Protein backbone atom coordinates (compact mmCIF):
# COMPACT_ATOMS: atom_id res chain seq x y z
CA UNK A 1 0.00 0.00 0.00
CA UNK A 2 1.32 3.43 -0.98
CA UNK A 3 2.34 5.73 1.83
CA UNK A 4 0.41 8.99 2.19
CA UNK A 5 1.86 12.46 1.66
CA UNK A 6 1.24 13.27 5.31
CA UNK A 7 3.12 10.17 6.43
CA UNK A 8 5.99 11.00 4.09
CA UNK A 9 6.28 14.48 5.57
CA UNK A 10 6.32 13.01 9.08
CA UNK A 11 9.05 10.52 8.18
CA UNK A 12 11.20 13.31 6.75
CA UNK A 13 10.44 16.12 9.21
CA UNK A 14 10.49 13.96 12.36
CA UNK A 15 13.44 11.87 11.24
CA UNK A 16 11.57 8.57 11.45
CA UNK A 17 14.28 6.60 9.69
CA UNK A 18 17.82 5.38 10.23
CA UNK A 19 20.81 4.61 8.05
CA UNK A 20 22.67 1.32 7.99
CA UNK A 21 26.21 1.14 6.63
CA UNK A 22 27.59 -1.74 4.59
CA UNK A 23 31.38 -2.05 4.46
CA UNK A 24 33.14 -1.90 1.10
CA UNK A 25 36.29 -4.01 1.00
CA UNK A 26 39.60 -3.94 -0.79
CA UNK A 27 39.45 -7.61 -1.74
CA UNK A 28 43.14 -8.60 -1.92
CA UNK A 29 43.81 -7.35 1.61
CA UNK A 30 40.34 -8.06 3.02
CA UNK A 31 40.38 -4.57 4.48
CA UNK A 32 37.51 -2.08 4.81
CA UNK A 33 38.05 1.04 2.70
CA UNK A 34 34.62 2.65 3.02
CA UNK A 35 30.93 2.28 3.74
CA UNK A 36 27.78 2.55 1.67
CA UNK A 37 24.90 4.20 3.51
CA UNK A 38 21.47 2.60 3.14
CA UNK A 39 18.23 4.13 4.39
CA UNK A 40 16.03 2.05 6.67
CA UNK A 41 12.48 2.91 7.77
CA UNK A 42 10.27 0.76 10.04
CA UNK A 43 7.06 1.91 8.33
CA UNK A 44 7.77 0.43 4.90
CA UNK A 45 8.82 -3.04 3.69
CA UNK A 46 11.51 -1.66 1.40
CA UNK A 47 13.43 1.62 1.10
CA UNK A 48 12.79 1.42 -2.65
CA UNK A 49 9.05 1.63 -1.98
CA UNK A 50 9.54 4.65 0.26
CA UNK A 51 11.59 6.45 -2.38
CA UNK A 52 9.05 5.48 -5.05
CA UNK A 53 6.21 6.99 -3.01
CA UNK A 54 8.32 10.08 -2.31
CA UNK A 55 8.84 10.46 -6.06
CA UNK A 56 5.12 10.06 -6.75
CA UNK A 57 4.25 12.68 -4.12
CA UNK A 58 6.93 15.21 -5.04
CA UNK A 59 9.15 14.63 -2.01
CA UNK A 60 12.05 12.72 -3.55
CA UNK A 61 14.57 15.53 -3.14
CA UNK A 62 13.58 16.09 0.49
CA UNK A 63 13.87 12.39 1.37
CA UNK A 64 17.12 12.03 -0.55
CA UNK A 65 18.68 14.99 1.27
CA UNK A 66 17.38 13.86 4.66
CA UNK A 67 19.09 10.49 4.17
CA UNK A 68 22.30 12.11 2.91
CA UNK A 69 22.37 14.55 5.84
CA UNK A 70 21.94 11.80 8.44
CA UNK A 71 24.50 9.58 6.70
CA UNK A 72 27.16 12.27 6.73
CA UNK A 73 26.55 13.09 10.41
CA UNK A 74 26.70 9.41 11.46
CA UNK A 75 29.81 8.72 9.39
CA UNK A 76 31.61 11.82 10.67
CA UNK A 77 30.89 10.86 14.28
CA UNK A 78 32.13 7.32 13.62
CA UNK A 79 35.48 8.22 12.06
CA UNK A 80 36.07 10.84 14.75
CA UNK A 81 35.49 8.25 17.48
CA UNK A 82 37.61 5.69 15.61
CA UNK A 83 40.32 8.31 14.99
CA UNK A 84 40.65 7.37 11.34
CA UNK A 85 40.39 9.49 8.20
CA UNK A 86 41.22 6.90 5.54
CA UNK A 87 37.64 5.72 4.93
CA UNK A 88 35.16 6.98 2.34
CA UNK A 89 31.39 7.31 2.51
CA UNK A 90 29.30 6.18 -0.45
CA UNK A 91 25.92 7.92 -0.76
CA UNK A 92 23.03 6.94 -3.00
CA UNK A 93 21.58 9.94 -4.81
CA UNK A 94 18.93 10.26 -7.49
CA UNK A 95 19.69 11.99 -10.82
CA UNK A 96 17.03 14.64 -10.17
CA UNK A 97 18.69 15.42 -6.83
CA UNK A 98 22.09 15.83 -8.47
CA UNK A 99 20.50 18.14 -11.05
CA UNK A 100 18.81 20.30 -8.40
CA UNK A 101 20.21 23.89 -8.32
CA UNK A 102 20.97 23.86 -4.56
CA UNK A 103 22.42 20.35 -4.34
CA UNK A 104 26.12 21.21 -4.71
CA UNK A 105 26.01 24.10 -2.25
CA UNK A 106 24.01 22.10 0.30
CA UNK A 107 26.33 19.10 0.02
CA UNK A 108 29.39 21.30 0.47
CA UNK A 109 27.91 22.83 3.61
CA UNK A 110 27.12 19.39 5.06
CA UNK A 111 30.60 18.04 4.35
CA UNK A 112 32.31 21.16 5.71
CA UNK A 113 30.22 21.09 8.90
CA UNK A 114 31.20 17.43 9.37
CA UNK A 115 34.91 18.20 8.85
CA UNK A 116 35.14 15.69 6.01
CA UNK A 117 37.20 16.00 2.83
CA UNK A 118 35.33 16.17 -0.46
CA UNK A 119 37.39 13.20 -1.66
CA UNK A 120 35.85 11.06 1.10
CA UNK A 121 32.40 11.34 -0.46
CA UNK A 122 31.33 9.03 -3.29
CA UNK A 123 28.01 9.92 -4.89
CA UNK A 124 26.33 6.83 -6.33
CA UNK A 125 23.90 8.09 -8.98
CA UNK A 126 20.87 5.85 -8.56
CA UNK A 127 19.85 3.83 -11.62
CA UNK A 128 16.18 3.48 -10.75
CA UNK A 129 15.13 6.96 -11.88
CA UNK A 130 15.15 7.82 -15.57
CA UNK A 131 17.36 10.83 -16.24
CA UNK A 132 14.99 13.56 -17.41
CA UNK A 133 17.34 16.55 -17.36
CA UNK A 134 20.71 15.17 -18.47
CA UNK A 135 22.26 18.56 -19.30
CA UNK A 136 21.52 20.02 -15.87
CA UNK A 137 22.78 16.87 -14.17
CA UNK A 138 25.97 16.79 -16.24
CA UNK A 139 26.69 20.41 -15.35
CA UNK A 140 26.47 19.57 -11.65
CA UNK A 141 28.45 16.35 -12.13
CA UNK A 142 31.23 18.43 -13.70
CA UNK A 143 31.18 20.88 -10.77
CA UNK A 144 31.10 18.07 -8.20
CA UNK A 145 34.19 16.47 -9.73
CA UNK A 146 35.92 19.84 -9.91
CA UNK A 147 35.28 20.30 -6.18
CA UNK A 148 36.85 16.90 -5.48
CA UNK A 149 33.77 14.76 -4.93
CA UNK A 150 33.80 11.28 -6.48
CA UNK A 151 31.01 10.34 -8.89
CA UNK A 152 29.86 6.75 -9.29
CA UNK A 153 27.18 4.93 -11.28
CA UNK A 154 25.18 2.52 -9.13
CA UNK A 155 23.86 -0.93 -10.11
CA UNK A 156 25.32 -0.88 -13.62
CA UNK A 157 23.65 -3.54 -15.74
CA UNK A 158 20.25 -3.22 -14.12
CA UNK A 159 18.67 0.16 -14.62
CA UNK A 160 17.93 3.18 -16.75
CA UNK A 161 21.35 4.33 -17.94
CA UNK A 162 21.53 5.14 -21.64
CA UNK A 163 24.77 4.76 -23.56
CA UNK A 164 24.84 8.56 -23.84
CA UNK A 165 24.66 8.94 -20.06
CA UNK A 166 27.42 6.37 -19.54
CA UNK A 167 29.72 8.25 -21.92
CA UNK A 168 28.88 11.78 -20.78
CA UNK A 169 28.93 11.25 -17.00
CA UNK A 170 32.46 9.76 -17.12
CA UNK A 171 32.12 8.10 -13.70
CA UNK A 172 35.18 7.61 -11.54
CA UNK A 173 33.61 4.54 -9.94
CA UNK A 174 31.33 1.84 -11.37
CA UNK A 175 29.24 -0.33 -9.07
CA UNK A 176 28.28 -3.55 -10.80
CA UNK A 177 24.84 -4.88 -9.92
CA UNK A 178 24.60 -7.91 -7.61
CA UNK A 179 23.29 -9.92 -10.58
CA UNK A 180 26.87 -10.25 -11.80
CA UNK A 181 28.13 -11.53 -8.43
CA UNK A 182 25.64 -14.38 -8.12
CA UNK A 183 27.36 -17.58 -9.32
CA UNK A 184 30.01 -15.50 -11.06
CA UNK A 185 32.58 -18.28 -10.67
CA UNK A 186 30.31 -20.63 -12.65
CA UNK A 187 29.13 -18.22 -15.35
CA UNK A 188 31.48 -17.55 -18.24
CA UNK A 189 28.88 -15.19 -19.72
CA UNK A 190 28.95 -12.98 -16.63
CA UNK A 191 32.73 -13.08 -16.58
CA UNK A 192 32.88 -11.95 -20.21
CA UNK A 193 30.30 -9.24 -19.53
CA UNK A 194 32.40 -7.87 -16.68
CA UNK A 195 35.56 -7.89 -18.80
CA UNK A 196 33.72 -6.05 -21.58
CA UNK A 197 32.46 -3.45 -19.11
CA UNK A 198 35.98 -2.91 -17.80
CA UNK A 199 37.23 -2.39 -21.35
CA UNK A 200 34.45 0.14 -22.05
CA UNK A 201 35.60 2.44 -19.26
CA UNK A 202 39.08 3.85 -18.87
CA UNK A 203 41.74 2.25 -16.67
CA UNK A 204 41.32 4.88 -13.97
CA UNK A 205 37.69 3.85 -13.32
CA UNK A 206 37.37 1.76 -10.16
CA UNK A 207 34.99 -1.21 -10.22
CA UNK A 208 33.06 -2.32 -7.15
CA UNK A 209 31.10 -5.57 -7.30
CA UNK A 210 27.97 -5.64 -5.16
CA UNK A 211 26.23 -8.69 -3.72
CA UNK A 212 29.20 -11.00 -3.15
CA UNK A 213 27.89 -13.99 -1.20
CA UNK A 214 30.54 -16.70 -1.62
CA UNK A 215 34.30 -16.99 -1.41
CA UNK A 216 34.44 -18.50 -4.90
CA UNK A 217 32.63 -15.56 -6.48
CA UNK A 218 34.87 -13.11 -4.63
CA UNK A 219 38.01 -14.87 -5.84
CA UNK A 220 36.67 -14.96 -9.39
CA UNK A 221 36.01 -11.22 -9.28
CA UNK A 222 39.61 -10.65 -8.19
CA UNK A 223 40.91 -12.83 -11.02
CA UNK A 224 38.99 -10.64 -13.48
CA UNK A 225 40.65 -7.51 -12.10
CA UNK A 226 37.97 -6.29 -9.68
CA UNK A 227 39.58 -5.38 -6.39
CA UNK A 228 36.69 -3.80 -4.51
CA UNK A 229 33.50 -5.45 -3.37
CA UNK A 230 30.69 -5.67 -0.87
CA UNK A 231 28.11 -8.27 0.03
CA UNK A 232 26.88 -10.58 2.77
CA UNK A 233 29.93 -12.85 2.44
CA UNK A 234 32.06 -9.90 3.55
CA UNK A 235 29.68 -8.04 5.89
CA UNK A 236 26.02 -7.12 6.27
CA UNK A 237 24.75 -3.53 6.61
CA UNK A 238 24.92 -2.36 10.21
CA UNK A 239 24.80 0.73 12.38
CA UNK A 240 28.14 2.43 12.80
CSV table of C-alpha atoms in Angstrom, one decimal:
chain,number,residue,atom,x,y,z
A,1,UNK,CA,0.0,0.0,0.0
A,2,UNK,CA,1.3,3.4,-1.0
A,3,UNK,CA,2.3,5.7,1.8
A,4,UNK,CA,0.4,9.0,2.2
A,5,UNK,CA,1.9,12.5,1.7
A,6,UNK,CA,1.2,13.3,5.3
A,7,UNK,CA,3.1,10.2,6.4
A,8,UNK,CA,6.0,11.0,4.1
A,9,UNK,CA,6.3,14.5,5.6
A,10,UNK,CA,6.3,13.0,9.1
A,11,UNK,CA,9.1,10.5,8.2
A,12,UNK,CA,11.2,13.3,6.7
A,13,UNK,CA,10.4,16.1,9.2
A,14,UNK,CA,10.5,14.0,12.4
A,15,UNK,CA,13.4,11.9,11.2
A,16,UNK,CA,11.6,8.6,11.4
A,17,UNK,CA,14.3,6.6,9.7
A,18,UNK,CA,17.8,5.4,10.2
A,19,UNK,CA,20.8,4.6,8.0
A,20,UNK,CA,22.7,1.3,8.0
A,21,UNK,CA,26.2,1.1,6.6
A,22,UNK,CA,27.6,-1.7,4.6
A,23,UNK,CA,31.4,-2.1,4.5
A,24,UNK,CA,33.1,-1.9,1.1
A,25,UNK,CA,36.3,-4.0,1.0
A,26,UNK,CA,39.6,-3.9,-0.8
A,27,UNK,CA,39.4,-7.6,-1.7
A,28,UNK,CA,43.1,-8.6,-1.9
A,29,UNK,CA,43.8,-7.4,1.6
A,30,UNK,CA,40.3,-8.1,3.0
A,31,UNK,CA,40.4,-4.6,4.5
A,32,UNK,CA,37.5,-2.1,4.8
A,33,UNK,CA,38.1,1.0,2.7
A,34,UNK,CA,34.6,2.6,3.0
A,35,UNK,CA,30.9,2.3,3.7
A,36,UNK,CA,27.8,2.6,1.7
A,37,UNK,CA,24.9,4.2,3.5
A,38,UNK,CA,21.5,2.6,3.1
A,39,UNK,CA,18.2,4.1,4.4
A,40,UNK,CA,16.0,2.1,6.7
A,41,UNK,CA,12.5,2.9,7.8
A,42,UNK,CA,10.3,0.8,10.0
A,43,UNK,CA,7.1,1.9,8.3
A,44,UNK,CA,7.8,0.4,4.9
A,45,UNK,CA,8.8,-3.0,3.7
A,46,UNK,CA,11.5,-1.7,1.4
A,47,UNK,CA,13.4,1.6,1.1
A,48,UNK,CA,12.8,1.4,-2.7
A,49,UNK,CA,9.0,1.6,-2.0
A,50,UNK,CA,9.5,4.6,0.3
A,51,UNK,CA,11.6,6.5,-2.4
A,52,UNK,CA,9.1,5.5,-5.0
A,53,UNK,CA,6.2,7.0,-3.0
A,54,UNK,CA,8.3,10.1,-2.3
A,55,UNK,CA,8.8,10.5,-6.1
A,56,UNK,CA,5.1,10.1,-6.8
A,57,UNK,CA,4.2,12.7,-4.1
A,58,UNK,CA,6.9,15.2,-5.0
A,59,UNK,CA,9.1,14.6,-2.0
A,60,UNK,CA,12.0,12.7,-3.6
A,61,UNK,CA,14.6,15.5,-3.1
A,62,UNK,CA,13.6,16.1,0.5
A,63,UNK,CA,13.9,12.4,1.4
A,64,UNK,CA,17.1,12.0,-0.5
A,65,UNK,CA,18.7,15.0,1.3
A,66,UNK,CA,17.4,13.9,4.7
A,67,UNK,CA,19.1,10.5,4.2
A,68,UNK,CA,22.3,12.1,2.9
A,69,UNK,CA,22.4,14.5,5.8
A,70,UNK,CA,21.9,11.8,8.4
A,71,UNK,CA,24.5,9.6,6.7
A,72,UNK,CA,27.2,12.3,6.7
A,73,UNK,CA,26.6,13.1,10.4
A,74,UNK,CA,26.7,9.4,11.5
A,75,UNK,CA,29.8,8.7,9.4
A,76,UNK,CA,31.6,11.8,10.7
A,77,UNK,CA,30.9,10.9,14.3
A,78,UNK,CA,32.1,7.3,13.6
A,79,UNK,CA,35.5,8.2,12.1
A,80,UNK,CA,36.1,10.8,14.8
A,81,UNK,CA,35.5,8.2,17.5
A,82,UNK,CA,37.6,5.7,15.6
A,83,UNK,CA,40.3,8.3,15.0
A,84,UNK,CA,40.7,7.4,11.3
A,85,UNK,CA,40.4,9.5,8.2
A,86,UNK,CA,41.2,6.9,5.5
A,87,UNK,CA,37.6,5.7,4.9
A,88,UNK,CA,35.2,7.0,2.3
A,89,UNK,CA,31.4,7.3,2.5
A,90,UNK,CA,29.3,6.2,-0.5
A,91,UNK,CA,25.9,7.9,-0.8
A,92,UNK,CA,23.0,6.9,-3.0
A,93,UNK,CA,21.6,9.9,-4.8
A,94,UNK,CA,18.9,10.3,-7.5
A,95,UNK,CA,19.7,12.0,-10.8
A,96,UNK,CA,17.0,14.6,-10.2
A,97,UNK,CA,18.7,15.4,-6.8
A,98,UNK,CA,22.1,15.8,-8.5
A,99,UNK,CA,20.5,18.1,-11.1
A,100,UNK,CA,18.8,20.3,-8.4
A,101,UNK,CA,20.2,23.9,-8.3
A,102,UNK,CA,21.0,23.9,-4.6
A,103,UNK,CA,22.4,20.4,-4.3
A,104,UNK,CA,26.1,21.2,-4.7
A,105,UNK,CA,26.0,24.1,-2.2
A,106,UNK,CA,24.0,22.1,0.3
A,107,UNK,CA,26.3,19.1,0.0
A,108,UNK,CA,29.4,21.3,0.5
A,109,UNK,CA,27.9,22.8,3.6
A,110,UNK,CA,27.1,19.4,5.1
A,111,UNK,CA,30.6,18.0,4.3
A,112,UNK,CA,32.3,21.2,5.7
A,113,UNK,CA,30.2,21.1,8.9
A,114,UNK,CA,31.2,17.4,9.4
A,115,UNK,CA,34.9,18.2,8.8
A,116,UNK,CA,35.1,15.7,6.0
A,117,UNK,CA,37.2,16.0,2.8
A,118,UNK,CA,35.3,16.2,-0.5
A,119,UNK,CA,37.4,13.2,-1.7
A,120,UNK,CA,35.8,11.1,1.1
A,121,UNK,CA,32.4,11.3,-0.5
A,122,UNK,CA,31.3,9.0,-3.3
A,123,UNK,CA,28.0,9.9,-4.9
A,124,UNK,CA,26.3,6.8,-6.3
A,125,UNK,CA,23.9,8.1,-9.0
A,126,UNK,CA,20.9,5.9,-8.6
A,127,UNK,CA,19.9,3.8,-11.6
A,128,UNK,CA,16.2,3.5,-10.7
A,129,UNK,CA,15.1,7.0,-11.9
A,130,UNK,CA,15.1,7.8,-15.6
A,131,UNK,CA,17.4,10.8,-16.2
A,132,UNK,CA,15.0,13.6,-17.4
A,133,UNK,CA,17.3,16.5,-17.4
A,134,UNK,CA,20.7,15.2,-18.5
A,135,UNK,CA,22.3,18.6,-19.3
A,136,UNK,CA,21.5,20.0,-15.9
A,137,UNK,CA,22.8,16.9,-14.2
A,138,UNK,CA,26.0,16.8,-16.2
A,139,UNK,CA,26.7,20.4,-15.3
A,140,UNK,CA,26.5,19.6,-11.6
A,141,UNK,CA,28.5,16.3,-12.1
A,142,UNK,CA,31.2,18.4,-13.7
A,143,UNK,CA,31.2,20.9,-10.8
A,144,UNK,CA,31.1,18.1,-8.2
A,145,UNK,CA,34.2,16.5,-9.7
A,146,UNK,CA,35.9,19.8,-9.9
A,147,UNK,CA,35.3,20.3,-6.2
A,148,UNK,CA,36.9,16.9,-5.5
A,149,UNK,CA,33.8,14.8,-4.9
A,150,UNK,CA,33.8,11.3,-6.5
A,151,UNK,CA,31.0,10.3,-8.9
A,152,UNK,CA,29.9,6.7,-9.3
A,153,UNK,CA,27.2,4.9,-11.3
A,154,UNK,CA,25.2,2.5,-9.1
A,155,UNK,CA,23.9,-0.9,-10.1
A,156,UNK,CA,25.3,-0.9,-13.6
A,157,UNK,CA,23.6,-3.5,-15.7
A,158,UNK,CA,20.3,-3.2,-14.1
A,159,UNK,CA,18.7,0.2,-14.6
A,160,UNK,CA,17.9,3.2,-16.8
A,161,UNK,CA,21.3,4.3,-17.9
A,162,UNK,CA,21.5,5.1,-21.6
A,163,UNK,CA,24.8,4.8,-23.6
A,164,UNK,CA,24.8,8.6,-23.8
A,165,UNK,CA,24.7,8.9,-20.1
A,166,UNK,CA,27.4,6.4,-19.5
A,167,UNK,CA,29.7,8.2,-21.9
A,168,UNK,CA,28.9,11.8,-20.8
A,169,UNK,CA,28.9,11.2,-17.0
A,170,UNK,CA,32.5,9.8,-17.1
A,171,UNK,CA,32.1,8.1,-13.7
A,172,UNK,CA,35.2,7.6,-11.5
A,173,UNK,CA,33.6,4.5,-9.9
A,174,UNK,CA,31.3,1.8,-11.4
A,175,UNK,CA,29.2,-0.3,-9.1
A,176,UNK,CA,28.3,-3.5,-10.8
A,177,UNK,CA,24.8,-4.9,-9.9
A,178,UNK,CA,24.6,-7.9,-7.6
A,179,UNK,CA,23.3,-9.9,-10.6
A,180,UNK,CA,26.9,-10.2,-11.8
A,181,UNK,CA,28.1,-11.5,-8.4
A,182,UNK,CA,25.6,-14.4,-8.1
A,183,UNK,CA,27.4,-17.6,-9.3
A,184,UNK,CA,30.0,-15.5,-11.1
A,185,UNK,CA,32.6,-18.3,-10.7
A,186,UNK,CA,30.3,-20.6,-12.6
A,187,UNK,CA,29.1,-18.2,-15.3
A,188,UNK,CA,31.5,-17.5,-18.2
A,189,UNK,CA,28.9,-15.2,-19.7
A,190,UNK,CA,28.9,-13.0,-16.6
A,191,UNK,CA,32.7,-13.1,-16.6
A,192,UNK,CA,32.9,-12.0,-20.2
A,193,UNK,CA,30.3,-9.2,-19.5
A,194,UNK,CA,32.4,-7.9,-16.7
A,195,UNK,CA,35.6,-7.9,-18.8
A,196,UNK,CA,33.7,-6.1,-21.6
A,197,UNK,CA,32.5,-3.5,-19.1
A,198,UNK,CA,36.0,-2.9,-17.8
A,199,UNK,CA,37.2,-2.4,-21.3
A,200,UNK,CA,34.5,0.1,-22.1
A,201,UNK,CA,35.6,2.4,-19.3
A,202,UNK,CA,39.1,3.8,-18.9
A,203,UNK,CA,41.7,2.2,-16.7
A,204,UNK,CA,41.3,4.9,-14.0
A,205,UNK,CA,37.7,3.8,-13.3
A,206,UNK,CA,37.4,1.8,-10.2
A,207,UNK,CA,35.0,-1.2,-10.2
A,208,UNK,CA,33.1,-2.3,-7.1
A,209,UNK,CA,31.1,-5.6,-7.3
A,210,UNK,CA,28.0,-5.6,-5.2
A,211,UNK,CA,26.2,-8.7,-3.7
A,212,UNK,CA,29.2,-11.0,-3.2
A,213,UNK,CA,27.9,-14.0,-1.2
A,214,UNK,CA,30.5,-16.7,-1.6
A,215,UNK,CA,34.3,-17.0,-1.4
A,216,UNK,CA,34.4,-18.5,-4.9
A,217,UNK,CA,32.6,-15.6,-6.5
A,218,UNK,CA,34.9,-13.1,-4.6
A,219,UNK,CA,38.0,-14.9,-5.8
A,220,UNK,CA,36.7,-15.0,-9.4
A,221,UNK,CA,36.0,-11.2,-9.3
A,222,UNK,CA,39.6,-10.6,-8.2
A,223,UNK,CA,40.9,-12.8,-11.0
A,224,UNK,CA,39.0,-10.6,-13.5
A,225,UNK,CA,40.7,-7.5,-12.1
A,226,UNK,CA,38.0,-6.3,-9.7
A,227,UNK,CA,39.6,-5.4,-6.4
A,228,UNK,CA,36.7,-3.8,-4.5
A,229,UNK,CA,33.5,-5.5,-3.4
A,230,UNK,CA,30.7,-5.7,-0.9
A,231,UNK,CA,28.1,-8.3,0.0
A,232,UNK,CA,26.9,-10.6,2.8
A,233,UNK,CA,29.9,-12.8,2.4
A,234,UNK,CA,32.1,-9.9,3.5
A,235,UNK,CA,29.7,-8.0,5.9
A,236,UNK,CA,26.0,-7.1,6.3
A,237,UNK,CA,24.7,-3.5,6.6
A,238,UNK,CA,24.9,-2.4,10.2
A,239,UNK,CA,24.8,0.7,12.4
A,240,UNK,CA,28.1,2.4,12.8
